[in-house]
Amino acid sequence: MAFELSNTVPWGRNLNEYRSMFRLTEEDLNKRIIGFGDGPASFNAQMTQLRKSVVSIDPIYRFTVAELEQRINQTKGIVMEQIKNNVDKFVWTKIRTLEELEAIRLAAMSHFLEDFEKGKQEFRYLDHELPARTTFEDLSFELGLSSHFLLLYSQLGLDFHLSTLTEMLRLCKQVRIFPILNLNAEQSELLVHVMKRFALNFTVEIVNVEYQFQRNGNQMLQITHR
Ligand SMILES: C[S@@+](CC[C@H](N)C(=O)[O-])C[C@H]1O[C@@H](n2cnc3c(N)ncnc32)[C@H](O)[C@@H]1O
């Protein structure tokens, strides 16, 4: 099925959020990093400003700035309404109100949009739909990150997850996935299967992190080459 803009709901997080979701240390920030499904997050833009090395891959990067901006404007109200109807599923300590949440997300996405054309020219934003094989060589990256993509969309199925993770681990010495919950804020039903499969050849760990917005969503999955 073609990846249609009308089926996407762009929603992006910022560098501070990535740091606390993935427990990124100063040493981690200096690694060669790839973000899988980074979408309209400002992680790549902010890291580039700090002269760090990040490549982001996502099928939404085939669209133009104008198309993405229009889609963000079309969908932001719908996303905020869904969160408003499910306020109990979130923890309102760091982000205290719906208004603050919307402001943080829109600021991250507008930072991304400002950086997008330049980043595409610099091959920092690559249009790519996983699990298809990328053109990168084995172990091109020290660290691979998946924020709110793998495990969260459990309806994509176990085969999709296993193939996608196989490609991610071909590229990266270590992969970190946050959260390990599904969209209902329950532990992703795929987690045990994924852990079992990769534990055969990799070190697989669940790591506690500081970040928590989805209730009980304060853990990441970390998979490392032995
Ligand atoms: C909820 S957004 C998360 C964006 C960003 N990582 C963040 O946390 O702010 C999920 C992203 O996964 C991307 N995505 C969906 N299917 C994908 C696939 N098959 N390969 C790569 N990215 C995909 C979507 O386009 C979207 O940008």
CSV table of C-alpha atoms and ligand atoms in Angstrom, one decimal:
chain,number,residue,atom,x,y,z
A,1,MET,CA,0.0,0.0,0.0
A,2,ALA,CA,1.4,3.4,-0.9
A,3,PHE,CA,2.3,5.7,1.9
A,4,GLU,CA,-0.3,8.5,1.7
A,5,LEU,CA,-0.1,11.9,3.4
A,6,SER,CA,-3.8,11.6,4.2
A,7,ASN,CA,-3.0,8.6,6.4
A,8,THR,CA,-0.3,10.3,8.4
A,9,VAL,CA,-0.7,12.3,11.6
A,10,PRO,CA,2.6,14.2,12.1
A,11,TRP,CA,3.5,14.6,15.7
A,12,GLY,CA,7.0,15.4,16.8
A,13,ARG,CA,9.1,15.5,20.0
A,14,ASN,CA,12.2,17.6,20.8
A,15,LEU,CA,15.9,17.0,21.8
A,16,ASN,CA,15.2,17.2,25.6
A,17,GLU,CA,12.5,14.6,25.3
A,18,TYR,CA,14.8,12.3,23.2
A,19,ARG,CA,17.5,12.7,25.8
A,20,SER,CA,15.3,11.6,28.7
A,21,MET,CA,13.4,8.9,26.7
A,22,PHE,CA,16.6,7.3,25.7
A,23,ARG,CA,18.9,8.2,28.6
A,24,LEU,CA,21.3,9.9,26.2
A,25,THR,CA,24.5,10.8,27.9
A,26,GLU,CA,27.0,13.4,26.5
A,27,GLU,CA,29.0,10.4,25.2
A,28,ASP,CA,25.9,9.1,23.4
A,29,LEU,CA,25.2,12.5,21.8
A,30,ASN,CA,28.7,12.3,20.2
A,31,LYS,CA,28.0,8.9,18.6
A,32,ARG,CA,27.0,8.5,14.9
A,33,ILE,CA,23.2,8.2,15.4
A,34,ILE,CA,20.3,7.2,13.1
A,35,GLY,CA,16.7,7.9,14.1
A,36,PHE,CA,14.1,5.4,12.7
A,37,GLY,CA,10.6,7.0,12.2
A,38,ASP,CA,11.8,10.5,13.4
A,39,GLY,CA,9.0,12.1,11.5
A,40,PRO,CA,8.6,15.8,12.4
A,41,ALA,CA,10.6,15.6,15.6
A,42,SER,CA,13.1,18.4,16.1
A,43,PHE,CA,15.8,16.0,17.3
A,44,ASN,CA,17.8,16.0,14.1
A,45,ALA,CA,17.6,19.8,13.7
A,46,GLN,CA,18.6,20.5,17.3
A,47,MET,CA,21.4,17.9,17.2
A,48,THR,CA,22.7,19.4,13.9
A,49,GLN,CA,22.8,22.9,15.6
A,50,LEU,CA,25.0,21.3,18.2
A,51,ARG,CA,27.2,19.9,15.4
A,52,LYS,CA,26.3,16.3,16.3
A,53,SER,CA,25.7,13.5,13.7
A,54,VAL,CA,22.2,12.4,13.1
A,55,VAL,CA,20.5,10.8,10.1
A,56,SER,CA,16.7,10.4,10.2
A,57,ILE,CA,14.7,8.0,8.1
A,58,ASP,CA,10.9,8.2,7.6
A,59,PRO,CA,8.5,7.8,4.6
A,60,ILE,CA,7.0,11.3,5.4
A,61,TYR,CA,10.2,12.8,4.1
A,62,ARG,CA,9.0,12.3,0.5
A,63,PHE,CA,6.5,15.2,1.0
A,64,THR,CA,7.3,18.9,0.8
A,65,VAL,CA,7.5,21.4,3.6
A,66,ALA,CA,4.2,23.0,2.4
A,67,GLU,CA,2.5,19.6,2.3
A,68,LEU,CA,3.7,18.6,5.8
A,69,GLU,CA,2.8,22.0,7.3
A,70,GLN,CA,-0.7,21.8,5.9
A,71,ARG,CA,-1.1,18.2,7.2
A,72,ILE,CA,0.1,19.3,10.7
A,73,ASN,CA,-2.4,22.1,10.7
A,74,GLN,CA,-5.2,19.7,9.5
A,75,THR,CA,-4.5,17.1,12.2
A,76,LYS,CA,-3.2,18.9,15.3
A,77,GLY,CA,-6.7,19.6,16.6
A,78,ILE,CA,-7.7,15.9,16.2
A,79,VAL,CA,-4.6,14.7,18.1
A,80,MET,CA,-5.2,17.2,20.9
A,81,GLU,CA,-8.9,16.2,21.1
A,82,GLN,CA,-7.9,12.5,21.4
A,83,ILE,CA,-5.5,13.3,24.2
A,84,LYS,CA,-8.1,15.5,25.9
A,85,ASN,CA,-10.5,12.5,25.8
A,86,ASN,CA,-7.8,10.3,27.4
A,87,VAL,CA,-6.2,12.6,29.9
A,88,ASP,CA,-6.0,9.8,32.5
A,89,LYS,CA,-3.7,7.7,30.3
A,90,PHE,CA,-1.0,10.4,30.7
A,91,VAL,CA,1.1,11.8,33.5
A,92,TRP,CA,0.9,15.6,33.8
A,93,THR,CA,4.0,16.4,35.8
A,94,LYS,CA,6.7,17.6,33.4
A,95,ILE,CA,4.1,18.7,30.8
A,96,ARG,CA,1.4,20.2,33.0
A,97,THR,CA,-1.5,21.1,30.7
A,98,LEU,CA,-2.9,20.4,27.3
A,99,GLU,CA,-2.0,23.9,26.2
A,100,GLU,CA,1.6,23.4,27.2
A,101,LEU,CA,1.7,20.0,25.4
A,102,GLU,CA,0.4,21.6,22.2
A,103,ALA,CA,2.9,24.4,22.4
A,104,ILE,CA,5.8,22.0,22.9
A,105,ARG,CA,4.8,19.8,20.0
A,106,LEU,CA,4.1,22.7,17.6
A,107,ALA,CA,7.4,24.3,18.5
A,108,ALA,CA,9.3,21.0,17.8
A,109,MET,CA,7.5,20.5,14.5
A,110,SER,CA,8.0,24.1,13.3
A,111,HIS,CA,11.8,23.7,14.1
A,112,PHE,CA,11.8,20.5,12.0
A,113,LEU,CA,10.0,22.3,9.1
A,114,GLU,CA,12.5,25.2,9.2
A,115,ASP,CA,15.4,22.6,8.9
A,116,PHE,CA,13.8,20.1,6.5
A,117,GLU,CA,14.9,21.4,3.1
A,118,LYS,CA,18.5,22.0,4.2
A,119,GLY,CA,18.5,18.6,6.0
A,120,LYS,CA,17.3,16.8,2.9
A,121,GLN,CA,20.0,18.4,0.8
A,122,GLU,CA,22.6,17.3,3.5
A,123,PHE,CA,21.1,13.7,3.4
A,124,ARG,CA,20.1,14.0,7.1
A,125,TYR,CA,16.4,13.4,6.2
A,126,LEU,CA,16.0,10.3,4.1
A,127,ASP,CA,12.7,9.1,2.6
A,128,HIS,CA,12.6,5.4,3.5
A,129,GLU,CA,10.0,3.0,4.6
A,130,LEU,CA,11.1,0.1,6.8
A,131,PRO,CA,11.5,-2.8,6.8
A,132,ALA,CA,13.0,-2.3,3.3
A,133,ARG,CA,16.7,-2.6,3.3
A,134,THR,CA,18.6,0.8,3.4
A,135,THR,CA,21.7,1.5,1.3
A,136,PHE,CA,23.9,1.9,4.4
A,137,GLU,CA,26.7,-0.6,5.0
A,138,ASP,CA,26.6,-3.0,8.0
A,139,LEU,CA,27.2,-1.2,11.4
A,140,SER,CA,27.4,2.3,9.8
A,141,PHE,CA,25.9,3.7,13.1
A,142,GLU,CA,26.8,3.4,16.7
A,143,LEU,CA,23.3,4.1,18.0
A,144,GLY,CA,19.8,3.7,16.5
A,145,LEU,CA,16.8,5.3,18.1
A,146,SER,CA,13.1,4.6,17.6
A,147,SER,CA,10.8,7.0,19.4
A,148,HIS,CA,7.0,6.3,19.3
A,149,PHE,CA,7.2,4.0,16.3
A,150,LEU,CA,8.3,0.4,16.9
A,151,LEU,CA,6.2,-1.5,19.6
A,152,LEU,CA,3.8,1.4,19.9
A,153,TYR,CA,2.1,0.5,16.7
A,154,SER,CA,1.6,-3.1,17.5
A,155,GLN,CA,-1.1,-3.5,14.8
A,156,LEU,CA,1.8,-3.5,12.3
A,157,GLY,CA,2.4,-7.1,13.4
A,158,LEU,CA,5.2,-9.2,14.6
A,159,ASP,CA,6.7,-9.9,11.2
A,160,PHE,CA,7.0,-6.2,10.5
A,161,HIS,CA,8.7,-5.6,13.8
A,162,LEU,CA,11.1,-8.5,13.5
A,163,SER,CA,12.1,-7.5,9.9
A,164,THR,CA,12.4,-3.8,10.8
A,165,LEU,CA,14.6,-4.6,13.9
A,166,THR,CA,16.8,-6.9,11.8
A,167,GLU,CA,17.5,-4.1,9.4
A,168,MET,CA,18.1,-1.6,12.3
A,169,LEU,CA,20.5,-4.1,14.0
A,170,ARG,CA,22.3,-4.6,10.7
A,171,LEU,CA,23.0,-0.8,10.7
A,172,CYS,CA,23.6,-0.1,14.4
A,173,LYS,CA,25.8,-1.4,17.2
A,174,GLN,CA,23.0,-0.6,19.6
A,175,VAL,CA,19.3,0.1,19.2
A,176,ARG,CA,17.0,1.8,21.7
A,177,ILE,CA,13.2,1.7,21.5
A,178,PHE,CA,10.9,3.9,23.5
A,179,PRO,CA,8.2,3.3,24.8
A,180,ILE,CA,7.6,-0.4,25.2
A,181,LEU,CA,3.8,0.3,25.5
A,182,ASN,CA,1.1,0.1,22.8
A,183,LEU,CA,-1.4,2.9,22.0
A,184,ASN,CA,-3.6,1.8,24.9
A,185,ALA,CA,-0.8,2.4,27.3
A,186,GLU,CA,-0.5,-1.3,28.0
A,187,GLN,CA,2.8,-3.2,27.6
A,188,SER,CA,3.1,-4.0,23.9
A,189,GLU,CA,2.0,-7.5,23.2
A,190,LEU,CA,5.0,-7.9,20.8
A,191,LEU,CA,7.6,-7.2,23.5
A,192,VAL,CA,8.1,-10.7,24.7
A,193,HIS,CA,8.3,-12.1,21.2
A,194,VAL,CA,10.8,-9.5,20.1
A,195,MET,CA,12.9,-10.0,23.2
A,196,LYS,CA,12.9,-13.8,22.8
A,197,ARG,CA,13.9,-13.6,19.2
A,198,PHE,CA,16.9,-11.2,19.6
A,199,ALA,CA,18.1,-12.6,22.9
A,200,LEU,CA,19.6,-15.5,21.0
A,201,ASN,CA,22.3,-13.3,19.4
A,202,PHE,CA,22.2,-9.9,21.1
A,203,THR,CA,22.1,-8.5,24.6
A,204,VAL,CA,18.5,-7.5,25.2
A,205,GLU,CA,17.6,-5.3,28.2
A,206,ILE,CA,14.7,-3.3,29.5
A,207,VAL,CA,16.1,0.0,31.0
A,208,ASN,CA,14.3,2.4,33.2
A,209,VAL,CA,14.3,6.0,32.0
A,210,GLU,CA,13.4,9.4,33.4
A,211,TYR,CA,10.8,10.3,30.8
A,212,GLN,CA,7.1,9.4,31.4
A,213,PHE,CA,4.2,10.9,29.6
A,214,GLN,CA,2.1,7.8,28.7
A,215,ARG,CA,1.2,6.4,32.2
A,216,ASN,CA,3.7,3.6,33.1
A,217,GLY,CA,5.7,4.5,30.0
A,218,ASN,CA,9.1,5.0,31.6
A,219,GLN,CA,11.1,2.1,30.1
A,220,MET,CA,13.0,1.5,26.9
A,221,LEU,CA,14.1,-1.6,25.2
A,222,GLN,CA,17.8,-1.7,24.4
A,223,ILE,CA,19.4,-4.3,22.1
A,224,THR,CA,23.2,-4.4,21.7
A,225,HIS,CA,25.5,-6.4,19.5
A,226,ARG,CA,27.6,-8.8,21.7
B,1,LIG,C1,4.3,9.0,16.2
B,1,LIG,S1,5.5,9.4,15.0
B,1,LIG,C2,6.9,9.6,16.0
B,1,LIG,C3,7.8,10.7,15.5
B,1,LIG,C4,9.1,10.9,16.3
B,1,LIG,N1,9.9,9.7,16.4
B,1,LIG,C5,8.8,11.4,17.7
B,1,LIG,O1,8.8,10.6,18.7
B,1,LIG,O2,8.5,12.6,17.8
B,1,LIG,C6,5.8,7.9,14.2
B,1,LIG,C7,6.6,8.0,12.9
B,1,LIG,O3,6.9,6.7,12.4
B,1,LIG,C8,6.9,6.9,11.0
B,1,LIG,N2,6.7,5.6,10.3
B,1,LIG,C9,5.6,4.9,10.1
B,1,LIG,N3,5.8,3.8,9.4
B,1,LIG,C10,7.1,3.7,9.1
B,1,LIG,C11,8.0,2.8,8.4
B,1,LIG,N4,7.5,1.7,7.8
B,1,LIG,N5,9.3,3.1,8.3
B,1,LIG,C12,9.8,4.2,8.9
B,1,LIG,N6,9.1,5.1,9.6
B,1,LIG,C13,7.7,4.9,9.7
B,1,LIG,C14,5.7,7.8,10.7
B,1,LIG,O4,5.8,8.4,9.4
B,1,LIG,C15,5.9,8.8,11.8
B,1,LIG,O5,6.7,9.9,11.4
